[in-house]
Amino acid sequence: MSTGAYAASYERSLSDPTAFWGEAARAVEWSTPPTTVLDDSNPPFYRWFRGGRLNTCFNALDRHVRDGRGEQTALVYDSPVTGTKASFTYAELLGKVATFAGALASLGVEKGDRVVIYMPMVPEAVVAMLACARLGAVHSVVFGGFAPAELAARIEDARPVAVVAASCGIEPSRVVEYKPMLDAALDRSSHKPESVIVLQRSQARAAVGERDTEWEELDWDELVADAEPAGCVDVEATDPLYVLYTSGTTGRPKGIVRDNGGHAVALRWSMENIYDIGPGDAFFTASDVGWVVGHSYIVYAPLLTGATTVLYEGKPVGTPDAGAFWRVCAEHGVKAMFTAPTAYRAVRREDPEGALVREYDLSRLESVFLAGERLDPDTYAWATRVLGVPVVDHWWQTETGWPIVANLRGLDPMPLKAGSPSVPVPGFDVRVLDETGQEVPRGTEGAIAIRLPLPPGTLPTLWGDDERYVAGYLSVYEGYYLTGDGGLMDDDGYLSVMGRTDDVLNVAGHRLSTGSIEAALAGHPAVAECAVIGVADELKGQVPRGLVVLKADVDAAADGERIRAELVQRVRDEVGAVASLRQVDIVAGLPKTRSGKILRKTMREMADGRTPVVPGTIEDASVLDTLAPVLRPPG
Ligand code: COA
Ligand code: AMP
């Protein structure tokens, strides 16, 4: 363990958080500086930078233009799926954002109103997010791979005044029309917005304004043509900037709230200290604006820093080949890139020797960062070998908004260890606990928890639901936030994260809920009960598998194949293709406890070829024997 800058910084962040974060807050421009750095008067609810007023969009755009960065590239749009490349200076991006903010304001969008954004990786998605921030409106971006039911659940909960969508997204195999999905979601939702704005893309134009709807449908281009630019609206540091829904174990997504002040301070701090990115540097995050990684490290952190961000609309492979990432890095002079391990596994599968790496000039690439799922040692070793730069695993969640455990490349680079994302980031008091809440000895696996208060930038609560926030995260261990991940810490203080201890799925770095996939299966008329488990997959880390018990009057022999195909289709239609559910098995029964809880973990262990831990409370252990031939991997 380093005894240098990292240790000093970490120690100070915990012993004197007010001094530590008060200093970090000076990197942000406030219209009114905060009066209280940490408001701990109402535990377990903690608020950062109470009394401070600012505008996040001002900090991301206006201040850089004012300070002479107007002609620097803020955003590069690189879209192999449409054959488009474009770049926008800070001044240009500010112009577009101010105009779209004016357009939203003309529709009555005000501070505190919610705006749902359902868009693919196009610059207008970033413009829409920043325009909301400019007005003090609260954006809620929904990932384009989600189908109508998931979108509807988010609209229902966020209750947006306006929805901003694109006509389509582009997947290598097909054009995905968004407007019919949005229409279906709005039909399902009891909440209706006042306006729907559609960005028309030439690959599939949408029918706009042709349906008889309670809300007004507008064309993005027509709307902005008449709009007057809007200025920045001051908000409280503690006012929400956005709500981003993430998957829990139930089908009801959790609305993670992000505030303005803590978020700006934490992300700005993270860019220099974790990613070693400063003003003027180019940063490339290959993710999607619909995920937290996209919110934080495609949009807000690079722009708050005055860096250049790359928005890549493409895949790691097939658009056109496994050299796409390296081309983007070379062409745009990228200093650091960030993606999910699954993307590197996909590249490795196509180009195991890294031949395509050598076709590009990567001399400016200093490091790569990976997160979103466990970085397996093989992929770590491969990437290190073919790229010849530090490959930095780091661990975090939608809830925290920025890394909990990392190797702080800008503060104090430390040795990297395969299988570990390194050490707790300043501000995060990470502990590994047993079931009774006692810390386990070093080297022993347990539940990973973080002592309260969490640092700035992390969730203050769930949208409109303080109770669920406390029940879901804070009630298991008093005084701690429960991460939902299990792992262990070694003698050097390096953490290894082994995976979720709950039933949350992680498919290709995408977080999905067993509950929503199960709800889609359970809605089929032939299904009596069902369970979904995540099983290990070489490419995607995990893929879901469905197990269904059919109703007594259904003839499985005659209709089983048709039902299985219908179930796979239902999940695509209800949750989205991104769920990647390909296999559904019909079984005679599901293992349960005497109180009726389905033993998913036991089934998961069987499917992964491990010895299952069978709880003593199992109702009927013989069910496991009937499942073994279905679940056990071949060989
Ligand atoms: N909109 C609509 N559909 C989408 C979508 C989107 N934004 N993203 C994915 N899908 C669809 C895909 O087209 C695919 O559909 P299909 O079943 O008809 O082929 C399905 O969802 C599964 O997609 P994906 O998970 O991308 O799997 P894949 O097999 O096509 O590709 C990888 C595998 C590894 C290349 C891909 O998962 C990948 O790029 N992963 C990186 C993940 C990432 O960036 N995660 C962010 C967290 S940091
Ligand atoms: P999300 O909220 O979508 O970012 O997903 C967060 C979850 O992804 C975490 O709770 C972990 O289970 C997993 N995860 C993210 N990063 C890592 C990592 N570096 N190592 C292991 N698991 C990770």
XYZ file of C-alpha atoms and ligand atoms in Angstrom:
706
model
C 0.000 0.000 0.000
C 1.272 3.429 -0.903
C 2.190 5.656 1.979
C 2.291 8.673 -0.270
C -0.258 11.062 -1.661
C -3.022 8.481 -1.787
C -2.767 7.483 1.863
C -2.673 11.101 3.035
C -5.571 12.087 0.843
C -7.680 9.087 1.824
C -7.062 9.610 5.521
C -7.930 13.306 5.311
C -11.111 12.670 3.306
C -12.446 10.556 6.162
C -11.072 12.401 9.170
C -11.896 15.897 7.898
C -14.438 15.606 5.075
C -15.410 19.249 5.415
C -11.882 20.476 4.705
C -11.288 17.875 1.996
C -14.464 18.457 -0.013
C -14.567 22.151 0.798
C -11.239 22.452 -0.988
C -12.382 20.296 -3.917
C -15.462 22.513 -4.250
C -13.251 25.433 -5.265
C -12.853 23.841 -8.708
C -16.557 24.499 -9.306
C -17.966 27.959 -9.944
C -20.767 28.834 -7.537
C -23.078 31.813 -7.799
C -23.381 31.536 -4.018
C -20.740 29.456 -2.221
C -22.037 26.759 0.138
C -22.458 27.644 3.792
C -22.218 24.051 5.064
C -19.989 21.526 3.306
C -21.558 18.475 4.959
C -24.998 18.761 6.487
C -25.222 15.781 8.851
C -28.132 17.115 10.911
C -30.617 14.506 9.674
C -28.977 11.067 9.482
C -29.174 8.782 7.580
C -29.870 11.569 5.068
C -26.731 13.585 4.428
C -26.542 16.583 2.115
C -23.455 18.190 0.604
C -22.805 21.872 -0.014
C -25.951 23.137 1.652
C -26.573 26.818 0.903
C -24.517 26.717 -2.301
C -26.078 27.814 -5.570
C -24.803 27.020 -9.050
C -25.765 25.824 -12.490
C -24.224 22.590 -13.766
C -24.555 23.563 -17.444
C -22.800 26.866 -16.718
C -19.914 24.902 -15.225
C -19.854 22.469 -18.157
C -20.058 25.031 -20.979
C -20.439 28.776 -20.335
C -17.527 29.138 -17.982
C -15.141 27.468 -20.431
C -16.287 29.741 -23.250
C -15.909 32.762 -20.979
C -12.432 31.621 -19.939
C -11.114 31.227 -23.483
C -11.926 27.626 -24.386
C -14.680 28.564 -26.840
C -12.758 27.310 -29.869
C -11.600 24.060 -28.244
C -13.435 20.890 -29.240
C -15.897 19.933 -26.543
C -17.521 16.965 -28.237
C -16.498 14.661 -31.055
C -19.277 12.595 -32.594
C -17.917 9.483 -34.285
C -20.607 7.252 -35.730
C -19.475 4.354 -37.878
C -23.058 3.068 -38.026
C -24.142 6.163 -39.970
C -20.789 7.049 -41.529
C -20.785 10.420 -39.753
C -18.052 12.322 -37.967
C -18.578 15.763 -36.530
C -17.077 17.902 -33.830
C -18.436 20.764 -31.791
C -16.408 23.439 -30.060
C -17.413 24.599 -26.597
C -18.919 27.722 -28.184
C -20.917 25.647 -30.692
C -22.156 23.216 -28.091
C -23.161 26.088 -25.844
C -25.125 27.628 -28.724
C -27.017 24.395 -29.373
C -27.721 23.788 -25.696
C -28.916 27.339 -25.034
C -31.224 27.147 -28.062
C -32.692 23.794 -27.091
C -33.122 25.030 -23.529
C -35.043 27.961 -24.987
C -37.187 25.532 -26.969
C -37.965 23.518 -23.835
C -38.738 26.703 -21.921
C -41.147 27.758 -24.689
C -43.046 24.536 -24.000
C -43.313 25.472 -20.348
C -40.469 23.354 -18.955
C -39.288 24.948 -15.718
C -36.909 24.338 -12.851
C -37.762 21.085 -11.081
C -39.829 19.682 -13.986
C -38.818 16.291 -15.260
C -37.897 15.565 -18.875
C -37.503 11.971 -20.083
C -34.881 11.533 -22.802
C -35.107 8.377 -24.937
C -32.326 8.701 -27.468
C -29.402 6.806 -28.928
C -25.799 8.004 -29.007
C -26.341 11.218 -30.957
C -25.062 14.693 -30.006
C -28.659 15.829 -29.486
C -28.907 13.465 -26.498
C -26.065 15.387 -24.833
C -27.645 18.686 -25.900
C -30.978 17.665 -24.357
C -29.349 16.635 -21.065
C -27.393 19.863 -20.750
C -30.423 21.938 -21.794
C -32.362 20.452 -18.882
C -29.470 21.213 -16.546
C -29.449 24.781 -17.885
C -33.090 25.259 -16.921
C -32.775 23.460 -13.601
C -35.108 20.791 -15.020
C -34.447 17.187 -14.028
C -33.588 14.825 -16.871
C -34.206 11.127 -16.844
C -32.474 9.345 -19.692
C -33.810 5.921 -20.627
C -31.463 3.548 -22.429
C -32.585 3.000 -26.044
C -32.325 -0.779 -25.723
C -35.263 -0.842 -23.279
C -38.674 -1.844 -24.619
C -42.015 -0.070 -23.950
C -42.804 -1.650 -20.562
C -39.483 -0.527 -19.075
C -39.859 2.935 -20.600
C -43.430 3.162 -19.313
C -42.366 2.246 -15.759
C -39.850 5.101 -15.816
C -42.337 7.604 -17.261
C -44.885 6.557 -14.647
C -42.438 7.185 -11.819
C -40.692 10.337 -13.101
C -43.920 12.021 -14.289
C -42.213 14.104 -17.007
C -43.615 17.315 -18.450
C -41.854 16.571 -21.732
C -40.316 13.566 -23.473
C -37.467 13.999 -25.943
C -36.869 11.101 -28.323
C -35.146 10.251 -31.572
C -36.940 8.542 -34.421
C -34.530 5.616 -34.334
C -31.376 4.044 -33.072
C -29.030 2.048 -35.249
C -27.883 -1.436 -34.351
C -25.488 -3.156 -36.748
C -28.166 -5.689 -37.677
C -31.159 -3.369 -37.887
C -32.631 0.090 -37.476
C -34.534 0.259 -34.189
C -37.558 2.522 -34.458
C -38.011 4.401 -31.196
C -41.249 6.260 -31.890
C -43.538 3.189 -31.966
C -41.941 2.073 -28.682
C -42.475 5.494 -27.165
C -46.102 5.510 -28.372
C -46.657 2.087 -26.787
C -45.040 3.230 -23.542
C -47.170 6.374 -23.362
C -50.303 4.325 -24.044
C -49.399 2.075 -21.098
C -48.447 4.850 -18.708
C -51.134 6.539 -16.625
C -48.988 9.672 -16.601
C -48.973 11.617 -19.866
C -46.495 14.390 -20.719
C -47.538 17.721 -22.195
C -45.092 17.558 -25.101
C -43.151 14.967 -27.063
C -40.219 16.194 -29.148
C -38.853 13.900 -31.846
C -35.470 14.225 -33.512
C -35.888 12.883 -37.040
C -33.042 10.723 -38.286
C -32.876 9.880 -41.976
C -32.485 6.121 -41.355
C -36.138 5.906 -40.215
C -38.288 8.996 -39.976
C -41.096 8.818 -37.447
C -44.714 9.782 -37.849
C -44.981 12.935 -35.723
C -48.266 14.603 -34.849
C -50.362 12.099 -36.767
C -51.955 10.376 -33.803
C -54.753 11.871 -31.805
C -52.931 12.396 -28.492
C -53.453 14.350 -25.289
C -49.948 15.721 -25.688
C -48.425 17.809 -28.432
C -45.926 16.098 -30.747
C -43.197 18.299 -32.160
C -40.314 17.994 -34.549
C -36.923 18.852 -32.981
C -35.667 20.820 -36.001
C -38.848 22.845 -36.382
C -38.916 23.581 -32.677
C -35.344 24.857 -32.449
C -35.686 26.884 -35.655
C -37.961 29.295 -33.800
C -36.356 29.098 -30.362
C -34.621 31.902 -28.486
C -31.543 30.892 -26.460
C -32.135 30.538 -22.725
C -29.761 31.484 -19.928
C -28.721 29.419 -16.915
C -31.135 29.087 -14.005
C -29.504 29.066 -10.588
C -30.326 26.037 -8.463
C -29.486 24.879 -4.965
C -26.535 22.518 -4.658
C -28.987 20.000 -3.219
C -31.547 20.336 -6.043
C -31.765 17.312 -8.336
C -29.869 17.373 -11.628
C -31.147 14.053 -12.863
C -32.914 10.833 -12.014
C -31.472 7.676 -13.532
C -33.399 4.470 -13.123
C -31.504 1.315 -12.344
C -32.501 -2.267 -11.816
C -33.062 -3.791 -8.440
C -34.286 -7.301 -7.849
C -37.943 -6.414 -8.274
C -39.513 -5.325 -11.533
C -39.865 -1.755 -10.240
C -36.799 0.277 -11.225
C -35.154 2.499 -8.648
C -34.875 6.204 -9.439
C -31.377 7.196 -8.411
C -31.318 10.909 -7.653
C -28.225 12.991 -8.395
C -27.888 16.473 -6.978
C -26.181 19.412 -8.696
C -23.495 20.532 -6.253
C -22.045 17.278 -4.966
C -22.107 15.815 -8.457
C -20.139 18.672 -10.022
C -17.528 18.643 -7.250
C -17.070 14.856 -7.205
C -16.864 14.410 -10.973
C -14.423 17.266 -11.399
C -12.246 15.799 -8.644
C -12.423 12.324 -10.165
C -11.230 13.438 -13.598
C -7.887 14.724 -12.390
C -7.289 12.339 -9.537
C -8.608 9.039 -10.871
C -8.477 9.359 -14.662
C -5.591 11.846 -14.870
C -7.551 13.958 -17.339
C -7.278 17.732 -17.285
C -8.527 20.619 -19.408
C -7.817 20.086 -23.108
C -7.259 16.306 -22.856
C -9.357 13.918 -24.980
C -11.337 11.248 -23.140
C -13.237 8.422 -24.824
C -15.895 6.480 -22.959
C -17.454 3.698 -25.025
C -20.738 3.167 -23.232
C -24.163 4.737 -23.715
C -25.707 7.927 -22.399
C -28.507 5.743 -21.020
C -26.196 4.288 -18.343
C -24.490 5.997 -15.447
C -21.100 5.552 -17.103
C -22.416 7.644 -19.980
C -23.931 10.302 -17.723
C -20.764 10.734 -15.714
C -17.940 10.057 -18.146
C -19.315 10.786 -21.604
C -21.217 13.913 -20.646
C -20.642 15.621 -17.327
C -17.129 14.901 -16.043
C -15.212 15.649 -19.271
C -17.196 18.832 -19.905
C -16.981 20.050 -16.303
C -13.219 19.599 -16.705
C -12.896 21.479 -20.006
C -11.725 18.295 -21.716
C -12.823 16.852 -25.083
C -15.283 13.981 -24.952
C -15.815 11.395 -27.683
C -19.368 10.221 -28.350
C -19.088 6.936 -30.239
C -22.151 5.482 -31.931
C -20.919 2.031 -32.767
C -19.895 -1.291 -31.320
C -16.554 -2.714 -30.251
C -16.684 -5.206 -33.140
C -18.456 -5.292 -36.481
C -18.560 -1.522 -37.037
C -16.612 -2.338 -39.125
C -14.112 -4.474 -37.218
C -12.335 -5.111 -33.931
C -10.001 -2.169 -34.573
C -12.780 0.420 -34.146
C -11.786 1.487 -30.618
C -8.149 1.879 -31.630
C -9.115 3.914 -34.697
C -11.181 6.262 -32.524
C -8.341 6.632 -30.012
C -5.807 7.352 -32.758
C -7.971 9.744 -34.761
C -9.061 11.865 -31.845
C -5.810 11.839 -29.865
C -7.422 10.075 -26.935
C -5.409 10.169 -23.691
C -7.582 7.675 -21.792
C -10.431 5.414 -22.792
C -13.074 3.767 -20.648
C -15.350 0.845 -21.449
C -16.722 -2.410 -20.025
C -14.627 -5.603 -19.928
C -17.206 -7.361 -22.117
C -16.333 -4.979 -24.956
C -12.668 -5.975 -24.720
C -13.654 -9.637 -24.593
C -15.576 -9.113 -27.838
C -12.521 -7.457 -29.425
C -10.219 -10.188 -28.168
C -12.424 -12.890 -29.648
C -12.050 -11.313 -33.105
C -8.437 -10.207 -32.812
C -6.711 -12.347 -30.176
C -3.215 -11.175 -31.064
C -4.143 -7.518 -31.178
C -3.015 -7.237 -34.813
C -5.409 -4.344 -35.383
C -3.928 -2.424 -32.444
C -0.693 -2.138 -34.401
C -2.439 -0.530 -37.353
C -3.073 2.661 -35.410
C -0.924 5.281 -33.757
C -1.822 4.945 -30.091
C 1.123 6.965 -28.837
C -1.180 9.425 -27.048
C -3.142 6.734 -25.227
C -1.802 6.618 -21.674
C -4.277 4.326 -19.929
C -7.521 2.416 -20.273
C -10.190 2.119 -17.612
C -12.664 -0.726 -17.316
C -15.795 -1.002 -15.166
C -19.372 -2.194 -15.164
C -18.626 -5.804 -14.279
C -15.778 -7.866 -12.899
C -12.587 -7.606 -14.963
C -11.461 -11.203 -15.293
C -7.685 -11.691 -15.000
C -7.476 -13.143 -18.548
C -8.955 -10.057 -20.161
C -6.810 -7.853 -17.932
C -3.667 -9.704 -19.028
C -4.681 -9.632 -22.692
C -5.429 -5.905 -22.747
C -2.216 -5.103 -20.883
C -0.232 -7.162 -23.371
C -1.746 -5.854 -26.594
C -2.098 -2.219 -25.569
C 1.066 -1.803 -23.509
C -0.534 0.786 -21.190
C -1.928 0.453 -17.652
C -5.314 -1.314 -17.696
C -7.205 0.091 -14.756
C -10.138 -1.782 -13.289
C -12.418 0.317 -11.101
C -15.614 -0.493 -9.283
C -18.716 1.606 -8.865
C -22.476 1.670 -9.338
C -25.296 3.836 -10.663
C -25.999 4.759 -7.050
C -22.552 6.192 -6.381
C -22.185 7.939 -9.760
C -18.386 7.741 -9.654
C -15.754 5.219 -8.590
C -15.785 3.696 -5.113
C -12.604 1.688 -5.570
C -9.950 2.531 -8.134
C -6.287 3.022 -8.852
C -5.916 6.776 -8.703
C -3.808 7.454 -11.775
C -3.704 11.215 -11.324
C -3.184 11.304 -7.586
C -0.814 8.454 -6.864
C -0.616 5.558 -9.343
C -0.160 2.338 -7.422
C 0.758 -1.189 -8.567
C -2.094 -2.863 -10.456
C -3.195 -6.342 -9.419
C -5.142 -8.700 -11.679
C -8.605 -9.385 -10.255
C -8.748 -6.257 -8.082
C -9.936 -2.727 -8.858
C -7.343 -1.561 -6.276
C -8.114 0.669 -3.301
C -10.975 2.727 -1.834
C -11.278 6.173 -3.379
C -11.025 9.123 -0.958
C -14.447 9.753 0.566
C -15.530 6.093 0.491
C -15.033 4.251 3.806
C -15.282 0.732 2.407
C -15.688 -2.227 4.783
C -16.286 -5.954 4.279
C -18.847 -7.254 6.771
C -20.260 -10.579 7.920
C -24.007 -11.219 8.414
C -23.900 -9.683 11.878
C -22.321 -6.463 10.633
C -18.866 -7.215 12.042
C -15.862 -6.574 9.845
C -14.363 -9.814 8.536
C -10.598 -10.410 8.713
C -8.541 -9.447 5.663
C -8.756 -12.115 2.953
C -12.231 -13.264 4.015
C -15.206 -12.763 1.755
C -18.211 -10.785 2.971
C -20.734 -8.131 2.031
C -19.182 -4.883 0.835
C -20.612 -1.884 2.663
C -19.655 1.775 2.890
C -19.777 3.685 6.163
C -22.054 6.699 6.082
C -21.887 9.450 5.075
C -21.253 8.670 1.446
C -19.127 11.328 -0.291
C -20.486 14.057 -2.593
C -21.963 12.950 -5.929
C -23.576 9.803 -4.538
C -27.320 9.300 -4.257
C -29.010 11.352 -1.530
C -32.182 9.232 -1.880
C -34.477 7.504 -4.386
C -36.824 9.646 -6.443
C -39.870 10.381 -4.311
C -39.192 7.441 -2.029
C -37.030 8.044 1.050
C -38.445 4.931 2.659
C -37.368 2.631 -0.140
C -33.913 4.236 -0.045
C -33.547 3.443 3.639
C -35.114 -0.015 3.352
C -33.107 -1.003 0.288
C -29.685 0.318 1.190
C -29.346 1.504 4.784
C -31.340 -0.853 6.954
C -29.257 -4.030 6.786
C -26.257 -2.631 8.636
C -26.858 0.413 10.800
C -24.643 3.299 9.734
C -23.659 1.679 6.450
C -24.724 1.789 2.812
C -25.069 -1.748 1.454
C -23.559 -2.031 -2.036
C -25.172 -5.371 -2.942
C -21.758 -6.707 -3.973
C -19.693 -9.297 -2.174
C -15.913 -9.408 -2.018
C -12.771 -9.338 0.058
C -9.885 -7.063 0.924
C -6.285 -8.281 0.872
C -3.466 -7.393 3.251
C -2.473 -4.418 1.102
C -5.971 -2.957 1.290
C -6.849 -3.970 -2.282
C -10.478 -4.979 -2.724
C -11.690 -7.800 -4.976
C -15.327 -7.607 -6.012
C -16.732 -11.064 -6.626
C -20.281 -10.254 -7.753
C -23.762 -9.353 -6.575
C -25.082 -10.958 -3.437
C -28.654 -10.287 -4.587
C -30.480 -11.308 -7.763
C -29.467 -8.322 -9.878
C -28.137 -9.449 -13.264
C -25.135 -8.036 -15.061
C -25.343 -8.832 -18.773
C -22.566 -7.373 -20.948
C -21.992 -4.661 -18.323
C -25.705 -3.825 -18.371
C -27.548 -4.036 -15.093
C -30.890 -5.822 -15.425
C -33.493 -6.974 -12.974
C -34.543 -10.584 -12.571
C -37.932 -9.197 -11.518
C -38.738 -7.466 -14.783
C -37.690 -10.461 -16.893
C -39.727 -12.729 -14.619
C -42.725 -10.407 -14.953
C -42.496 -10.740 -18.741
C -42.379 -14.550 -18.498
C -45.154 -14.710 -15.912
C -47.451 -12.722 -18.204
C -47.623 -15.627 -20.672
C -50.949 -17.456 -20.273
C -49.317 -20.904 -20.117
C -46.929 -20.054 -17.271
C -47.798 -21.011 -13.682
C -44.529 -19.870 -12.093
C -41.099 -18.872 -13.222
C -37.634 -17.832 -12.153
C -34.777 -16.105 -13.906
C -31.165 -16.665 -12.967
C -27.942 -15.180 -14.307
C -25.490 -17.804 -15.496
C -21.826 -17.311 -16.332
C -21.099 -16.451 -19.963
C -17.680 -16.127 -21.585
C -18.504 -12.993 -23.578
C -21.186 -11.189 -21.603
C -20.072 -12.138 -18.096
C -23.598 -13.273 -17.331
C -26.684 -14.097 -19.370
C -30.174 -14.680 -18.031
C -31.814 -18.100 -18.166
C -35.501 -18.626 -17.641
C -37.077 -21.589 -15.839
C -40.821 -21.969 -16.098
C -43.412 -24.294 -14.644
C -46.401 -24.591 -16.965
C -50.008 -24.600 -15.854
C -51.456 -28.082 -15.252
C -53.691 -28.033 -18.320
C -50.879 -27.150 -20.758
C -49.437 -29.988 -22.815
C -45.688 -29.402 -22.586
C -44.858 -32.207 -25.008
C -47.062 -30.796 -27.739
C -46.700 -27.054 -27.137
C -43.410 -26.706 -25.244
C -41.314 -25.555 -28.183
C -43.798 -22.914 -29.276
C -44.177 -21.634 -25.702
C -40.429 -21.383 -25.221
C -40.077 -19.328 -28.409
C -42.978 -17.099 -27.359
C -41.356 -16.537 -23.975
C -38.065 -15.454 -25.534
C -39.993 -13.057 -27.772
C -42.017 -11.701 -24.837
C -38.844 -10.720 -23.009
C -37.543 -8.933 -26.123
C -40.857 -7.098 -26.450
C -41.338 -6.239 -22.793
C -37.834 -5.707 -21.414
C -35.796 -5.281 -24.604
C -33.385 -7.215 -26.808
C -30.601 -6.108 -24.495
C -31.823 -8.617 -21.888
C -30.266 -11.277 -24.161
C -32.544 -14.038 -22.904
C -32.099 -16.918 -25.296
C -32.818 -19.985 -23.188
C -36.011 -20.867 -21.356
C -36.451 -24.347 -19.880
C -39.686 -25.954 -18.858
C -39.294 -27.637 -15.471
C -41.545 -29.601 -13.142
C -40.980 -27.375 -10.106
C -38.814 -24.625 -8.632
C -36.855 -24.929 -5.392
C -38.288 -22.760 -2.638
C -37.934 -22.106 1.042
C -40.828 -23.049 3.311
C -41.914 -19.417 3.227
C -42.120 -19.548 -0.567
C -38.919 -17.691 -1.542
C -37.466 -19.089 -4.772
C -33.865 -20.270 -4.299
C -32.315 -18.522 -7.282
C -28.814 -18.501 -5.824
C -28.866 -22.270 -5.387
C -29.946 -22.708 -9.014
C -27.307 -20.227 -10.183
C -24.610 -22.209 -8.442
C -25.837 -25.415 -10.083
C -25.902 -23.772 -13.517
C -22.353 -22.485 -13.059
C -21.188 -26.012 -12.189
C -20.446 -25.143 -8.568
C -21.563 -27.104 -5.523
C -24.796 -25.425 -4.511
C -25.368 -24.148 -1.009
C -28.778 -25.545 -0.072
C -30.444 -23.694 2.787
C -31.932 -25.802 5.578
C -35.226 -24.021 5.023
C -35.743 -25.633 1.592
C -39.307 -26.904 1.253
C -38.611 -29.945 -0.928
C -34.983 -30.820 -1.694
C -36.004 -33.434 -4.285
C -36.869 -30.583 -6.682
C -33.125 -30.005 -7.023
C -32.674 -33.553 -8.367
C -35.242 -32.928 -11.090
C -33.511 -29.658 -11.978
C -29.971 -31.017 -12.070
C -30.137 -32.435 -15.631
C -31.531 -29.122 -16.912
C -29.197 -26.789 -15.038
C -25.870 -28.582 -14.873
C -23.502 -27.413 -17.623
C -22.589 -30.206 -20.061
C -19.406 -32.154 -19.362
N -30.948 -0.042 -28.738
C -31.632 -1.088 -29.230
N -31.194 -2.365 -29.152
C -30.017 -2.568 -28.542
C -29.252 -1.510 -27.998
C -29.770 -0.198 -28.118
N -29.120 0.848 -27.633
N -28.132 -2.029 -27.466
C -28.189 -3.359 -27.671
N -29.325 -3.675 -28.328
C -29.742 -5.008 -28.784
C -28.734 -5.583 -29.760
O -28.997 -5.189 -31.089
C -28.946 -7.071 -29.593
O -30.091 -7.441 -30.323
P -30.199 -8.862 -31.056
O -30.496 -9.832 -29.967
O -31.345 -8.668 -31.993
O -28.906 -9.108 -31.747
C -29.284 -7.219 -28.107
O -29.742 -5.912 -27.706
C -28.107 -7.607 -27.245
O -27.122 -6.613 -27.462
P -25.642 -6.600 -26.919
O -25.627 -6.750 -25.439
O -24.995 -5.376 -27.471
O -25.014 -7.938 -27.451
P -24.298 -8.271 -28.799
O -24.156 -9.749 -28.792
O -24.955 -7.609 -29.942
O -22.849 -7.602 -28.609
C -21.028 -6.888 -27.175
C -21.952 -8.011 -27.581
C -20.053 -7.349 -26.124
C -20.255 -6.407 -28.407
C -21.881 -5.742 -26.621
O -22.609 -6.229 -25.537
C -21.153 -4.507 -26.173
O -20.794 -3.630 -26.932
N -20.967 -4.349 -24.872
C -20.408 -3.177 -24.260
C -21.337 -2.861 -23.135
C -21.199 -1.501 -22.576
O -20.690 -0.585 -23.161
N -21.762 -1.390 -21.399
C -21.903 -0.162 -20.727
C -21.543 -0.273 -19.297
S -20.006 0.538 -19.002
P -24.354 -0.261 -12.617
O -25.175 0.317 -11.529
O -25.123 -0.562 -13.847
O -23.121 0.558 -12.896
O -23.862 -1.662 -12.097
C -23.165 -1.735 -10.889
C -22.776 -3.149 -10.604
O -21.886 -3.619 -11.623
C -21.995 -3.267 -9.332
O -22.836 -3.364 -8.201
C -21.194 -4.528 -9.575
O -21.965 -5.680 -9.347
C -20.878 -4.436 -11.044
N -19.569 -3.814 -11.259
C -19.338 -2.582 -11.723
N -18.006 -2.366 -11.835
C -17.388 -3.479 -11.412
C -16.005 -3.874 -11.276
N -15.014 -3.075 -11.629
N -15.761 -5.105 -10.776
C -16.761 -5.940 -10.421
N -18.076 -5.620 -10.549
C -18.391 -4.415 -11.040
